[in-house]
JSON list of C-alpha atoms in Angstrom, two decimals:
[
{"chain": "A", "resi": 1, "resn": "UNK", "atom": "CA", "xyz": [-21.42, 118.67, 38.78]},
{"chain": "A", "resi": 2, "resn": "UNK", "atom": "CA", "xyz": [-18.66, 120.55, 36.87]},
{"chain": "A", "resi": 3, "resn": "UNK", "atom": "CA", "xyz": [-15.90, 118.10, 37.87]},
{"chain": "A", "resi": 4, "resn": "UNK", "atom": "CA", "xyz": [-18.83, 115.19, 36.98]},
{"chain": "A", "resi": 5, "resn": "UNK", "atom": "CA", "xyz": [-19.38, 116.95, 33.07]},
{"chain": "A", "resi": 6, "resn": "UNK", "atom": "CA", "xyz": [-15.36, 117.94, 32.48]},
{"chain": "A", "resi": 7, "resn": "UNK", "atom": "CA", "xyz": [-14.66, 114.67, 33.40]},
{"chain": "A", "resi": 8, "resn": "UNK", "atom": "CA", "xyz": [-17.23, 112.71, 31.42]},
{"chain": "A", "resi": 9, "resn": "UNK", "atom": "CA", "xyz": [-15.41, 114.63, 28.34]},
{"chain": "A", "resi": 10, "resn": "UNK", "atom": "CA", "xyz": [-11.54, 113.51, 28.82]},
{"chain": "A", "resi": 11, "resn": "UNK", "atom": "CA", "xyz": [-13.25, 109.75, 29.18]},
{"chain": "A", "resi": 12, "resn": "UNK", "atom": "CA", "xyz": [-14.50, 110.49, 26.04]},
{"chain": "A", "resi": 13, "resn": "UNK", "atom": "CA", "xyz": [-11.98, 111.94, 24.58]},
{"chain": "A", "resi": 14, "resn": "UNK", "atom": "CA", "xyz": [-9.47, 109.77, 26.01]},
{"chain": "A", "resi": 15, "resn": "UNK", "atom": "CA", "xyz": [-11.61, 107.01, 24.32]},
{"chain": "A", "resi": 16, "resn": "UNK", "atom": "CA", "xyz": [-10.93, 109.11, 21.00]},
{"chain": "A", "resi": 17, "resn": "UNK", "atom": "CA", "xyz": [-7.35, 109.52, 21.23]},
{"chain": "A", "resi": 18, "resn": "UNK", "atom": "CA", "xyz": [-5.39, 108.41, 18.34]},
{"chain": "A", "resi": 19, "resn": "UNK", "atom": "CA", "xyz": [-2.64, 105.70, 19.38]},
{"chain": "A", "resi": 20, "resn": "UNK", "atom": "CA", "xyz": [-4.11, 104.50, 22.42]},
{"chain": "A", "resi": 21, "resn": "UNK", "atom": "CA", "xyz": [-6.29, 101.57, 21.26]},
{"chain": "A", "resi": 22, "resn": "UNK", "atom": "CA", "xyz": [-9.50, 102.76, 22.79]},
{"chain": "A", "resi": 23, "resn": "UNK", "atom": "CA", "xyz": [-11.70, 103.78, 20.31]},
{"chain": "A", "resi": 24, "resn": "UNK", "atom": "CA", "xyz": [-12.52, 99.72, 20.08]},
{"chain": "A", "resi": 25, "resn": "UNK", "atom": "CA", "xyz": [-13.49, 96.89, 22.56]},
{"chain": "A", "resi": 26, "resn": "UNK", "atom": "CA", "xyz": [-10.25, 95.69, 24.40]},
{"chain": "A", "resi": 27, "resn": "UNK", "atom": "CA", "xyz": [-11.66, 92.10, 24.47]},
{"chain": "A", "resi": 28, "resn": "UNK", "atom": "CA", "xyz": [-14.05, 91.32, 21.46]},
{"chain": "A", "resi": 29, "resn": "UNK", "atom": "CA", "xyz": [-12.77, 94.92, 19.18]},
{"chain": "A", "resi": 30, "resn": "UNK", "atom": "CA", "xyz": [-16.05, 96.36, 18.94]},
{"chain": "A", "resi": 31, "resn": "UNK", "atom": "CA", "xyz": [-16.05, 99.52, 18.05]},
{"chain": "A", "resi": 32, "resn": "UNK", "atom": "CA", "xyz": [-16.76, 102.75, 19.82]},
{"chain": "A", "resi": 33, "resn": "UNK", "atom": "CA", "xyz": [-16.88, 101.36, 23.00]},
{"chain": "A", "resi": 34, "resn": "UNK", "atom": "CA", "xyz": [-18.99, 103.11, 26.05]},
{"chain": "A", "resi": 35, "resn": "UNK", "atom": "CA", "xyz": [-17.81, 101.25, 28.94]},
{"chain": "A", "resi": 36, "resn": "UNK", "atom": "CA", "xyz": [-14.90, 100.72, 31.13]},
{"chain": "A", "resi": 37, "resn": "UNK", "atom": "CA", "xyz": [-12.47, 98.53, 33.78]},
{"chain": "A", "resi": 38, "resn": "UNK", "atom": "CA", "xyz": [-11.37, 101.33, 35.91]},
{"chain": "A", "resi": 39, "resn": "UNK", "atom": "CA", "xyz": [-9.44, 98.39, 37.85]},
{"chain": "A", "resi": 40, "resn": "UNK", "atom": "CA", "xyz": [-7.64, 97.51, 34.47]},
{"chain": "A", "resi": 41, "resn": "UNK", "atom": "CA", "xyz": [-7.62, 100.83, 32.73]},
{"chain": "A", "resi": 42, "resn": "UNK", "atom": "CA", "xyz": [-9.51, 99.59, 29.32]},
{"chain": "A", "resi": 43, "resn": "UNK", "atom": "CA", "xyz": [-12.33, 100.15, 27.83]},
{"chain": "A", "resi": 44, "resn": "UNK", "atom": "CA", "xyz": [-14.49, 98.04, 26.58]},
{"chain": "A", "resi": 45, "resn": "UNK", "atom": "CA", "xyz": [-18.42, 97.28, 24.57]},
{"chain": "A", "resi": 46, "resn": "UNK", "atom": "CA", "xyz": [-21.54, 96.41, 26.66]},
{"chain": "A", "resi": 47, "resn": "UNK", "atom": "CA", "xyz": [-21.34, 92.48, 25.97]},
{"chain": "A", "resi": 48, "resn": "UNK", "atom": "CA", "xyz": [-18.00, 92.50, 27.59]},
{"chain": "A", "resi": 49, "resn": "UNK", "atom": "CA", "xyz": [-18.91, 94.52, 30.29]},
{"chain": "A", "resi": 50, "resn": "UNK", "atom": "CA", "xyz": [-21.25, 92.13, 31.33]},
{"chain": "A", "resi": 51, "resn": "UNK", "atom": "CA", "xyz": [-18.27, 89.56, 31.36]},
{"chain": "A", "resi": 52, "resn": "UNK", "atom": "CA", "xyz": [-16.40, 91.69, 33.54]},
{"chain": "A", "resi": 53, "resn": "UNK", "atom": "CA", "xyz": [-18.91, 92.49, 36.00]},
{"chain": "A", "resi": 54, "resn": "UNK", "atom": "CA", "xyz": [-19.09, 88.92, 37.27]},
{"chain": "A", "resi": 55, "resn": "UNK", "atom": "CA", "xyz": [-15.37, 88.96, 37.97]},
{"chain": "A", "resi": 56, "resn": "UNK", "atom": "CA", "xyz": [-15.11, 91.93, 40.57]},
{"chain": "A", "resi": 57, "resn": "UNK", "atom": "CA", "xyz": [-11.90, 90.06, 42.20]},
{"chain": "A", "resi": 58, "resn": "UNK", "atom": "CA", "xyz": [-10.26, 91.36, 39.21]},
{"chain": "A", "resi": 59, "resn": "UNK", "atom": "CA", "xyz": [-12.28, 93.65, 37.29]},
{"chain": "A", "resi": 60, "resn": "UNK", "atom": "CA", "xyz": [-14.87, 96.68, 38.09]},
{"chain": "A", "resi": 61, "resn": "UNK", "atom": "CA", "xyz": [-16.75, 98.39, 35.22]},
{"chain": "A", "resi": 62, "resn": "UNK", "atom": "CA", "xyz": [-18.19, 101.61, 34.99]},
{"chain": "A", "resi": 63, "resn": "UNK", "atom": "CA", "xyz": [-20.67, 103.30, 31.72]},
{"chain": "A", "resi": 64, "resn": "UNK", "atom": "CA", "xyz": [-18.33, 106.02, 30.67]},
{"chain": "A", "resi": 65, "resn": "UNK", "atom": "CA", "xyz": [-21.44, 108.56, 29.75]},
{"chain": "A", "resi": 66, "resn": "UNK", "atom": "CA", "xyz": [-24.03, 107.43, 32.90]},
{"chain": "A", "resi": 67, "resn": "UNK", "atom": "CA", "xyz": [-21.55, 106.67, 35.73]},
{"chain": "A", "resi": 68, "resn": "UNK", "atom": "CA", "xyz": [-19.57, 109.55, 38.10]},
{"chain": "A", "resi": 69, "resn": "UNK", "atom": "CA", "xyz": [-15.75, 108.99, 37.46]},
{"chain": "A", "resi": 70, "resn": "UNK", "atom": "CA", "xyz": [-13.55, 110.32, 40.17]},
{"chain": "A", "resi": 71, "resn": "UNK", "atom": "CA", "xyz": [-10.43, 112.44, 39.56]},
{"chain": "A", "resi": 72, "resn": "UNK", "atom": "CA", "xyz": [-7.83, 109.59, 40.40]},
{"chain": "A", "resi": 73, "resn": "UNK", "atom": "CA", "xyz": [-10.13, 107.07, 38.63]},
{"chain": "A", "resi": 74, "resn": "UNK", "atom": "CA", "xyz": [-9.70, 109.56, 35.15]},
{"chain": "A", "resi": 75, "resn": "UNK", "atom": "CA", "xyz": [-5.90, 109.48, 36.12]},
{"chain": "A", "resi": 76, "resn": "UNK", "atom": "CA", "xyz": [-5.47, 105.97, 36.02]},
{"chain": "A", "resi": 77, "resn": "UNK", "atom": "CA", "xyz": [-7.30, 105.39, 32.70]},
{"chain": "A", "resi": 78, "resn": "UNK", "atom": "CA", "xyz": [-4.63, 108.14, 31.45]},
{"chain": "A", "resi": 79, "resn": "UNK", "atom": "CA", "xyz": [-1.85, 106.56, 32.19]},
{"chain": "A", "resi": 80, "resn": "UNK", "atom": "CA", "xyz": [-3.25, 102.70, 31.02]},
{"chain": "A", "resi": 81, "resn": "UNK", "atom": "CA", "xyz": [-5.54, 102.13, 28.01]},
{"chain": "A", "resi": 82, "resn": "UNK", "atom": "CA", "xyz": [-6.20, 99.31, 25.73]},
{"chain": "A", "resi": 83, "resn": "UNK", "atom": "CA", "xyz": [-2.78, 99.18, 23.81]},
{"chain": "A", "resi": 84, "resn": "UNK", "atom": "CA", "xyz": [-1.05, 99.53, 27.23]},
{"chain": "A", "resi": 85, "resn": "UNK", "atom": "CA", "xyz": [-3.67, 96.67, 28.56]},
{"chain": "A", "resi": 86, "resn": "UNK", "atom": "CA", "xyz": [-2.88, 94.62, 25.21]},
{"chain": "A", "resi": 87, "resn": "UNK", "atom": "CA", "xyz": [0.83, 94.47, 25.64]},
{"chain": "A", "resi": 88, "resn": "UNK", "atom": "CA", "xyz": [0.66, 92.81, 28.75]},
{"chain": "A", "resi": 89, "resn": "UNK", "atom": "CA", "xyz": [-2.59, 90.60, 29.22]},
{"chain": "A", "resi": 90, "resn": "UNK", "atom": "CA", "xyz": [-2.02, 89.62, 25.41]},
{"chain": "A", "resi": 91, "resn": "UNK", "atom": "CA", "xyz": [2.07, 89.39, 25.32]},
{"chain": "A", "resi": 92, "resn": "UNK", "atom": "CA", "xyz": [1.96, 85.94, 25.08]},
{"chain": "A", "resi": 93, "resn": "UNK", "atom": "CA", "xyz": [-0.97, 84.44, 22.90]},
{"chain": "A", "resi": 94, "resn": "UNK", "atom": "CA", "xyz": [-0.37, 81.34, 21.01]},
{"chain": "A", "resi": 95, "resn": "UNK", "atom": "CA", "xyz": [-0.18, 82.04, 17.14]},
{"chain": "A", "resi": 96, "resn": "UNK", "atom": "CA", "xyz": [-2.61, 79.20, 16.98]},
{"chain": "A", "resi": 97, "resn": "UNK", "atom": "CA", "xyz": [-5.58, 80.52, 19.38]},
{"chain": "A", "resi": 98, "resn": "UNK", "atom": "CA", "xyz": [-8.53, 81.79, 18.13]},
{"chain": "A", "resi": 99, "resn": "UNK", "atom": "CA", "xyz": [-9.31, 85.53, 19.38]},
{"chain": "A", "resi": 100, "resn": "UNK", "atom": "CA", "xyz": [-12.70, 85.99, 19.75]},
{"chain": "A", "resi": 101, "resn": "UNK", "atom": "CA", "xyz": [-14.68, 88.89, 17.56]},
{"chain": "A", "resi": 102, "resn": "UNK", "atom": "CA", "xyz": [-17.66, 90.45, 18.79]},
{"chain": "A", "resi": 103, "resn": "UNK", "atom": "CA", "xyz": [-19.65, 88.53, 16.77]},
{"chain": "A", "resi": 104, "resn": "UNK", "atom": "CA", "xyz": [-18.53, 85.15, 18.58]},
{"chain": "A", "resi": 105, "resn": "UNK", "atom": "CA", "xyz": [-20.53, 83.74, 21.46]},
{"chain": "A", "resi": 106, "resn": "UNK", "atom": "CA", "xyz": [-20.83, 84.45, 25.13]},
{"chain": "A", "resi": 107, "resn": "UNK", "atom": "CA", "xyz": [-18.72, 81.31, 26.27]},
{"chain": "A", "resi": 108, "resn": "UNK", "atom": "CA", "xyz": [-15.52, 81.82, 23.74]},
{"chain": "A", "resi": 109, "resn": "UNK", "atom": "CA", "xyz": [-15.46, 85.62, 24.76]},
{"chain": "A", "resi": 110, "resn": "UNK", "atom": "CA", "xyz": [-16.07, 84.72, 28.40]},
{"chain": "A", "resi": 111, "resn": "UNK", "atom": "CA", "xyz": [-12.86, 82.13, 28.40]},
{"chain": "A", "resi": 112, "resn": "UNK", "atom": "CA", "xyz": [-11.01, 84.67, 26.60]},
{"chain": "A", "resi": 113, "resn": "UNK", "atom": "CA", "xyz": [-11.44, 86.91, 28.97]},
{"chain": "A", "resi": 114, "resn": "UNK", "atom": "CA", "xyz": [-10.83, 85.19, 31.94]},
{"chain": "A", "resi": 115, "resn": "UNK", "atom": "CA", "xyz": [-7.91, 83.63, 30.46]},
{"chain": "A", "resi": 116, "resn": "UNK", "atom": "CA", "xyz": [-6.39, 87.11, 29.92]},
{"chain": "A", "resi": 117, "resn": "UNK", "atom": "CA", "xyz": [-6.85, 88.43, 33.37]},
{"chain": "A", "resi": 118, "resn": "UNK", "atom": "CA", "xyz": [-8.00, 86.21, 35.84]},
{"chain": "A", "resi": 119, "resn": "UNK", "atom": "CA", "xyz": [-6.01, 83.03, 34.73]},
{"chain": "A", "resi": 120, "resn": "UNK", "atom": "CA", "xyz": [-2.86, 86.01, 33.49]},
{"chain": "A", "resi": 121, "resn": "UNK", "atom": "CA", "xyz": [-2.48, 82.84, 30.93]},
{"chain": "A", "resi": 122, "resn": "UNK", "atom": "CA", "xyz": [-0.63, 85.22, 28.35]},
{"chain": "A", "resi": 123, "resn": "UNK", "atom": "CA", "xyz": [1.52, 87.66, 30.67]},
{"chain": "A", "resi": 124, "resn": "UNK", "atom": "CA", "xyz": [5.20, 87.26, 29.76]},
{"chain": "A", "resi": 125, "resn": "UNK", "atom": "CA", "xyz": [6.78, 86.78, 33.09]},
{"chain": "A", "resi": 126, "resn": "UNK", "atom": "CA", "xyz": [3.91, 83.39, 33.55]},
{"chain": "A", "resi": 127, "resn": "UNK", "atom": "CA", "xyz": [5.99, 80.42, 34.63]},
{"chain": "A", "resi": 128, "resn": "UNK", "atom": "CA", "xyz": [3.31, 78.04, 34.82]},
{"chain": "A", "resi": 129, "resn": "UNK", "atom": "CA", "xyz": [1.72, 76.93, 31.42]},
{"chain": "A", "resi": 130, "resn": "UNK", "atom": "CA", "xyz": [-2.21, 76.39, 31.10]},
{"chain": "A", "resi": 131, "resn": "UNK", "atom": "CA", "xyz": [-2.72, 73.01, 30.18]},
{"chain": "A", "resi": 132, "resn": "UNK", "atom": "CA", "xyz": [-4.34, 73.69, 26.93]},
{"chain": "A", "resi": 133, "resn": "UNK", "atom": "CA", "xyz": [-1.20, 75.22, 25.45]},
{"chain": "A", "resi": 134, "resn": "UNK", "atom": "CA", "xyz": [0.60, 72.43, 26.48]},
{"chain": "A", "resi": 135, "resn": "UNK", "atom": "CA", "xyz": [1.77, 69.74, 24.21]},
{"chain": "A", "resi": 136, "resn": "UNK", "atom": "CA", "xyz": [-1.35, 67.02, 24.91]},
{"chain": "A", "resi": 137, "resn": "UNK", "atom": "CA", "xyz": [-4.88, 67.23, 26.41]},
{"chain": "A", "resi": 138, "resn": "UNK", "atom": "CA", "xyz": [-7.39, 64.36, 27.25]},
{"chain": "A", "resi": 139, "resn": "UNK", "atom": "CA", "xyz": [-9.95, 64.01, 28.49]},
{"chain": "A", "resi": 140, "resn": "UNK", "atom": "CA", "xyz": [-13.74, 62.45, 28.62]},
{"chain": "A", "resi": 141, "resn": "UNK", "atom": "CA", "xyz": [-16.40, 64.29, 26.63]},
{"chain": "A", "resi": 142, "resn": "UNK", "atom": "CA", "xyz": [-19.85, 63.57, 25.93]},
{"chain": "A", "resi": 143, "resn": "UNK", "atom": "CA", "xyz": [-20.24, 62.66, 22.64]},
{"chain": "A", "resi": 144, "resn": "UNK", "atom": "CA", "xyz": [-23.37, 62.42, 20.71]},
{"chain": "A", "resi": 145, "resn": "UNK", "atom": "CA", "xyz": [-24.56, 58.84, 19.28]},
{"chain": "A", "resi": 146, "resn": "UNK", "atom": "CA", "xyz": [-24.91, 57.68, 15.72]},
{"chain": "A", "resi": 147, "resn": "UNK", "atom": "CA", "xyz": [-28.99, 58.03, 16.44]},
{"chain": "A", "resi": 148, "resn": "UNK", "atom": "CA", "xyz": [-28.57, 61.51, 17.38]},
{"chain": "A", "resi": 149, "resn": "UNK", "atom": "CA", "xyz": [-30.51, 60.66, 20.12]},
{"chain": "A", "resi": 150, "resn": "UNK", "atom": "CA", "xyz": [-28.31, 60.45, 23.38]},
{"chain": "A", "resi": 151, "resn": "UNK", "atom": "CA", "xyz": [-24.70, 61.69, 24.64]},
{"chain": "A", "resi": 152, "resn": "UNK", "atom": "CA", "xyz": [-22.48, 58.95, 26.08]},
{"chain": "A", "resi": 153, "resn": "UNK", "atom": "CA", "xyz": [-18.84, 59.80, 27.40]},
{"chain": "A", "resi": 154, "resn": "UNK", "atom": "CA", "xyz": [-16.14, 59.30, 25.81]},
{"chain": "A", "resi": 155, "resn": "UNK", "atom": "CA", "xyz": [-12.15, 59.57, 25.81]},
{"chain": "A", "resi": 156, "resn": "UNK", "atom": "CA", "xyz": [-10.52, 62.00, 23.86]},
{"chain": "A", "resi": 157, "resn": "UNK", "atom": "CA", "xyz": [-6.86, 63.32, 23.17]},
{"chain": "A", "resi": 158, "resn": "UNK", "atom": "CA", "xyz": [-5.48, 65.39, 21.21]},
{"chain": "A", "resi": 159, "resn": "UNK", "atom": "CA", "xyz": [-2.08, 65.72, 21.20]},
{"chain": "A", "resi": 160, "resn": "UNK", "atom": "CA", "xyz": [0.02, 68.81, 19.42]},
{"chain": "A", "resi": 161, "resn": "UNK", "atom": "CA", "xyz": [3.57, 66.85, 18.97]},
{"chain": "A", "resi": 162, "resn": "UNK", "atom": "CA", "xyz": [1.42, 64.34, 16.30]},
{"chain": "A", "resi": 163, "resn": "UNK", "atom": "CA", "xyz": [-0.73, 67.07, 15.21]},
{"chain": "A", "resi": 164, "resn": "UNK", "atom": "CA", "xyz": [-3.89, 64.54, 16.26]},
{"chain": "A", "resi": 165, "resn": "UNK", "atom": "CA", "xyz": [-7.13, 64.32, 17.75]},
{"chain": "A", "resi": 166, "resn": "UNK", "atom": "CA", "xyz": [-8.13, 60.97, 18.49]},
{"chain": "A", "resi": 167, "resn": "UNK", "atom": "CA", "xyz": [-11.29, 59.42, 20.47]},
{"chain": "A", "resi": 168, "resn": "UNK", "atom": "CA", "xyz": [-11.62, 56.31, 21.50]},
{"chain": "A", "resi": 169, "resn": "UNK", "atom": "CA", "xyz": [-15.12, 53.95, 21.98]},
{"chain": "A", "resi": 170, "resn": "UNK", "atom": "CA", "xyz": [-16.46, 52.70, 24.75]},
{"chain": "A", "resi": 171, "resn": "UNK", "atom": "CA", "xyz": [-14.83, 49.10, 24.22]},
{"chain": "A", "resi": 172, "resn": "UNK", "atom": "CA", "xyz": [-11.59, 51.33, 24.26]},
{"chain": "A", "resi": 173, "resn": "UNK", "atom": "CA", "xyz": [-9.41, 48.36, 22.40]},
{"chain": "A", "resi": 174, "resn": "UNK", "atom": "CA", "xyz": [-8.28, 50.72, 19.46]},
{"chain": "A", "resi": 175, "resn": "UNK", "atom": "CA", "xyz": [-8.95, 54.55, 18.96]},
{"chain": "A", "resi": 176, "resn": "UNK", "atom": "CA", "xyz": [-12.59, 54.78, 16.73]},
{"chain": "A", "resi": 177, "resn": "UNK", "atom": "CA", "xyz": [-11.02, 57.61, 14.95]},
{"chain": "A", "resi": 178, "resn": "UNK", "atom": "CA", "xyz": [-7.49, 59.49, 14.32]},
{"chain": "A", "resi": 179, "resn": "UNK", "atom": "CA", "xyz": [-8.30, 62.91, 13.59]},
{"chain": "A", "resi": 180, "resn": "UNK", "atom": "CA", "xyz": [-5.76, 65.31, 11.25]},
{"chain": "A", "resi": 181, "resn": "UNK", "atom": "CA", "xyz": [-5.91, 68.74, 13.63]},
{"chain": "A", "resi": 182, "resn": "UNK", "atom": "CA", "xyz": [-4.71, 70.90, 10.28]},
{"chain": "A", "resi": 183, "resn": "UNK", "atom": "CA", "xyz": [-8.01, 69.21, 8.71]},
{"chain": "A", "resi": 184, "resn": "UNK", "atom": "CA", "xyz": [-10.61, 69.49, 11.41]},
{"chain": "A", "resi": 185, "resn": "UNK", "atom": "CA", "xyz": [-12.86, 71.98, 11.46]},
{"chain": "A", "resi": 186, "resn": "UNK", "atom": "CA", "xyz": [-14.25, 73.08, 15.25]},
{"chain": "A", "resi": 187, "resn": "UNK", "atom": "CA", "xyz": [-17.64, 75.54, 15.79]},
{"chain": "A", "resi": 188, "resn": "UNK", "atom": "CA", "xyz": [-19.35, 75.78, 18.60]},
{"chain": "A", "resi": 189, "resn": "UNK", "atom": "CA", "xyz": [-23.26, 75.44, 17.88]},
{"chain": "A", "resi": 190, "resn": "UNK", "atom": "CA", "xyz": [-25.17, 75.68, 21.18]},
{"chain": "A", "resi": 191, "resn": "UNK", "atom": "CA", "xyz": [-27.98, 76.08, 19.52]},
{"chain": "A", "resi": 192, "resn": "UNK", "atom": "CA", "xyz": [-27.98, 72.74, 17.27]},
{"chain": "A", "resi": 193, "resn": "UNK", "atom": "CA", "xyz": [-26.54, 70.48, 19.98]},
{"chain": "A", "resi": 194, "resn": "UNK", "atom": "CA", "xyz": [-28.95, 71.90, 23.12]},
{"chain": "A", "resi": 195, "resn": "UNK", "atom": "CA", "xyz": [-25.68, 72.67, 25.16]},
{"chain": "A", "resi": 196, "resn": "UNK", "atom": "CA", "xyz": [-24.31, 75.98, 26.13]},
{"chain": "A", "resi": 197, "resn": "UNK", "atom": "CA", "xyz": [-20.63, 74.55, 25.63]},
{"chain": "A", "resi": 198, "resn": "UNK", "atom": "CA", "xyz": [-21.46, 72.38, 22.70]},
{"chain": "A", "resi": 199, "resn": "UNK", "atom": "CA", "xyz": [-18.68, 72.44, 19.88]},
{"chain": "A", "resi": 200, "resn": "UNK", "atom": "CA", "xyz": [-19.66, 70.59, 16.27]},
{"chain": "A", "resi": 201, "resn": "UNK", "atom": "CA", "xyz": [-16.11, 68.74, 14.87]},
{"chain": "A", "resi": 202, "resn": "UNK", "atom": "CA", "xyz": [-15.96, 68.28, 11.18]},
{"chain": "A", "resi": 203, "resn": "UNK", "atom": "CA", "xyz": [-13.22, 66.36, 9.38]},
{"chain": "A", "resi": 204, "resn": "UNK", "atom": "CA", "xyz": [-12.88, 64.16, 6.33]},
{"chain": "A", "resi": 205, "resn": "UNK", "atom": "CA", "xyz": [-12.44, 60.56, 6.57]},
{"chain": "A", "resi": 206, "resn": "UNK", "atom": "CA", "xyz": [-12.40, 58.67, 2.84]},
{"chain": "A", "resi": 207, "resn": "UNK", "atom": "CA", "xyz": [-13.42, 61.25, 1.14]},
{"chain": "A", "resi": 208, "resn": "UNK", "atom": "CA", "xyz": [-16.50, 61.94, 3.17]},
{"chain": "A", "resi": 209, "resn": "UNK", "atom": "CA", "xyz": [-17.45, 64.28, 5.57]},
{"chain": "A", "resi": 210, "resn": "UNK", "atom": "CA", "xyz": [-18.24, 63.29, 9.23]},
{"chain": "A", "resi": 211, "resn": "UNK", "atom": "CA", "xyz": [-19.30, 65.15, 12.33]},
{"chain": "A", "resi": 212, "resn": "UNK", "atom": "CA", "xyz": [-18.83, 65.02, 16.03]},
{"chain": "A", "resi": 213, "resn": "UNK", "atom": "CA", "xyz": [-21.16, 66.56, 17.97]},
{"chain": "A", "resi": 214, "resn": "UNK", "atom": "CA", "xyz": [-19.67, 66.57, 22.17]},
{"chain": "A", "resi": 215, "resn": "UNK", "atom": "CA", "xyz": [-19.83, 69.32, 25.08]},
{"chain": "A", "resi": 216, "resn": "UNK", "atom": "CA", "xyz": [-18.12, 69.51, 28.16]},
{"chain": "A", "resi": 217, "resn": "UNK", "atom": "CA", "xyz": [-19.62, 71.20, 31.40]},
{"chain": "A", "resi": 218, "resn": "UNK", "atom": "CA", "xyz": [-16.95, 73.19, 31.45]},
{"chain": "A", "resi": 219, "resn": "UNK", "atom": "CA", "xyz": [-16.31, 76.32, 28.93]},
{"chain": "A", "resi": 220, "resn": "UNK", "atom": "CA", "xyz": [-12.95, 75.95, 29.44]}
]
């Protein structure tokens, strides 16, 4: 019980410590954080932990005030930490993706997360490049109709050399619209569009606003 309460209070004060990074959520930033990987040596909030718990290949969580921590286990999280974690799960990040906050939902935090450690998508000795931060993507989506009624498929690209999203209709002859990406405008909005991975596109088109409404079944 001694070893249990001294070392309950160097996790805590290891979460304290100035210049380590772990007084706040390694994935999301929350702060004051009461759980942590003791595979990966961060800590991080409850939301997140719930993330990592469903990746045990990889990860293994632990509450840092109701769990025992083992001697070795308080060792490890000494010599890692969140800043440690940060420079190299995080070396490589695009400037141009979006970090989640903790106020973002499940799904963006989820692929974030999984893209850090399970896919290692931004360690700096990766050779092979996800293609997402590649130069093009396409791809079928369902898109919903102009009666807001029903989703059909539909092909879209986007492609980072033009700087363009386009999608194209189902008598594919011509693309239906050529999207600026500086002047799109991408939320996702499970709520409005019924679909845990739905994402609402807004862009201007002659001087008027228009939105796409699409989801994939995948959150990637």
């Amino acid at each position: 019980a001694m070893d249990h309460d001294r070392n309950k209070t160097l996790l805590l004060e290891l979460q304290r410590a100035a210049g380590t990074g772990n007084d706040r959520c390694a994935d999301c930033g929350r702060p004051d954080p009461a759980w942590a990987s003791y595979k990966l040596g961060i800590f991080i909030c409850l939301h997140c932990s719930g993330i990592h718990r469903n990746l045990p290949a990889i990860t293994r969580v632990k509450s840092l005030r109701l769990d025992f921590w083992e001697n070795d286990l308080i060792e490890f999280m000494k010599s890692h930490g969140n800043l440690c974690a940060k420079a190299k799960y995080e070396a490589k990040v695009p400037p141009y993706y979006y970090i989640p906050q903790s106020s973002d939902s499940l799904v963006l935090r989820e692929q974030w997360i999984r893209a850090k450690y399970e896919r290692e998508e931004f360690v700096a000795t990766r050779v092979c490049q996800d293609p997402c931060t590649a130069g093009s993507r396409e791809g079928l989506l369902w898109k919903l109709g102009p009666g807001r009624k029903q989703f059909h498929k539909r092909h879209f690209l986007l492609s980072a050399r033009e700087g363009l999203m386009k999608y194209y209709g189902k008598d594919s002859r011509g693309p239906k619209a050529v999207i600026s990406v500086e002047s799109l405008n991408a939320m996702f909005q499970e709520l409005k569009i019924g679909h845990a991975h739905g994402l609402q596109i807004t862009y201007n088109t002659d001087g008027q606003t228009r939105n796409l409404f699409v989801y994939h079944e995948s959150g990637k």
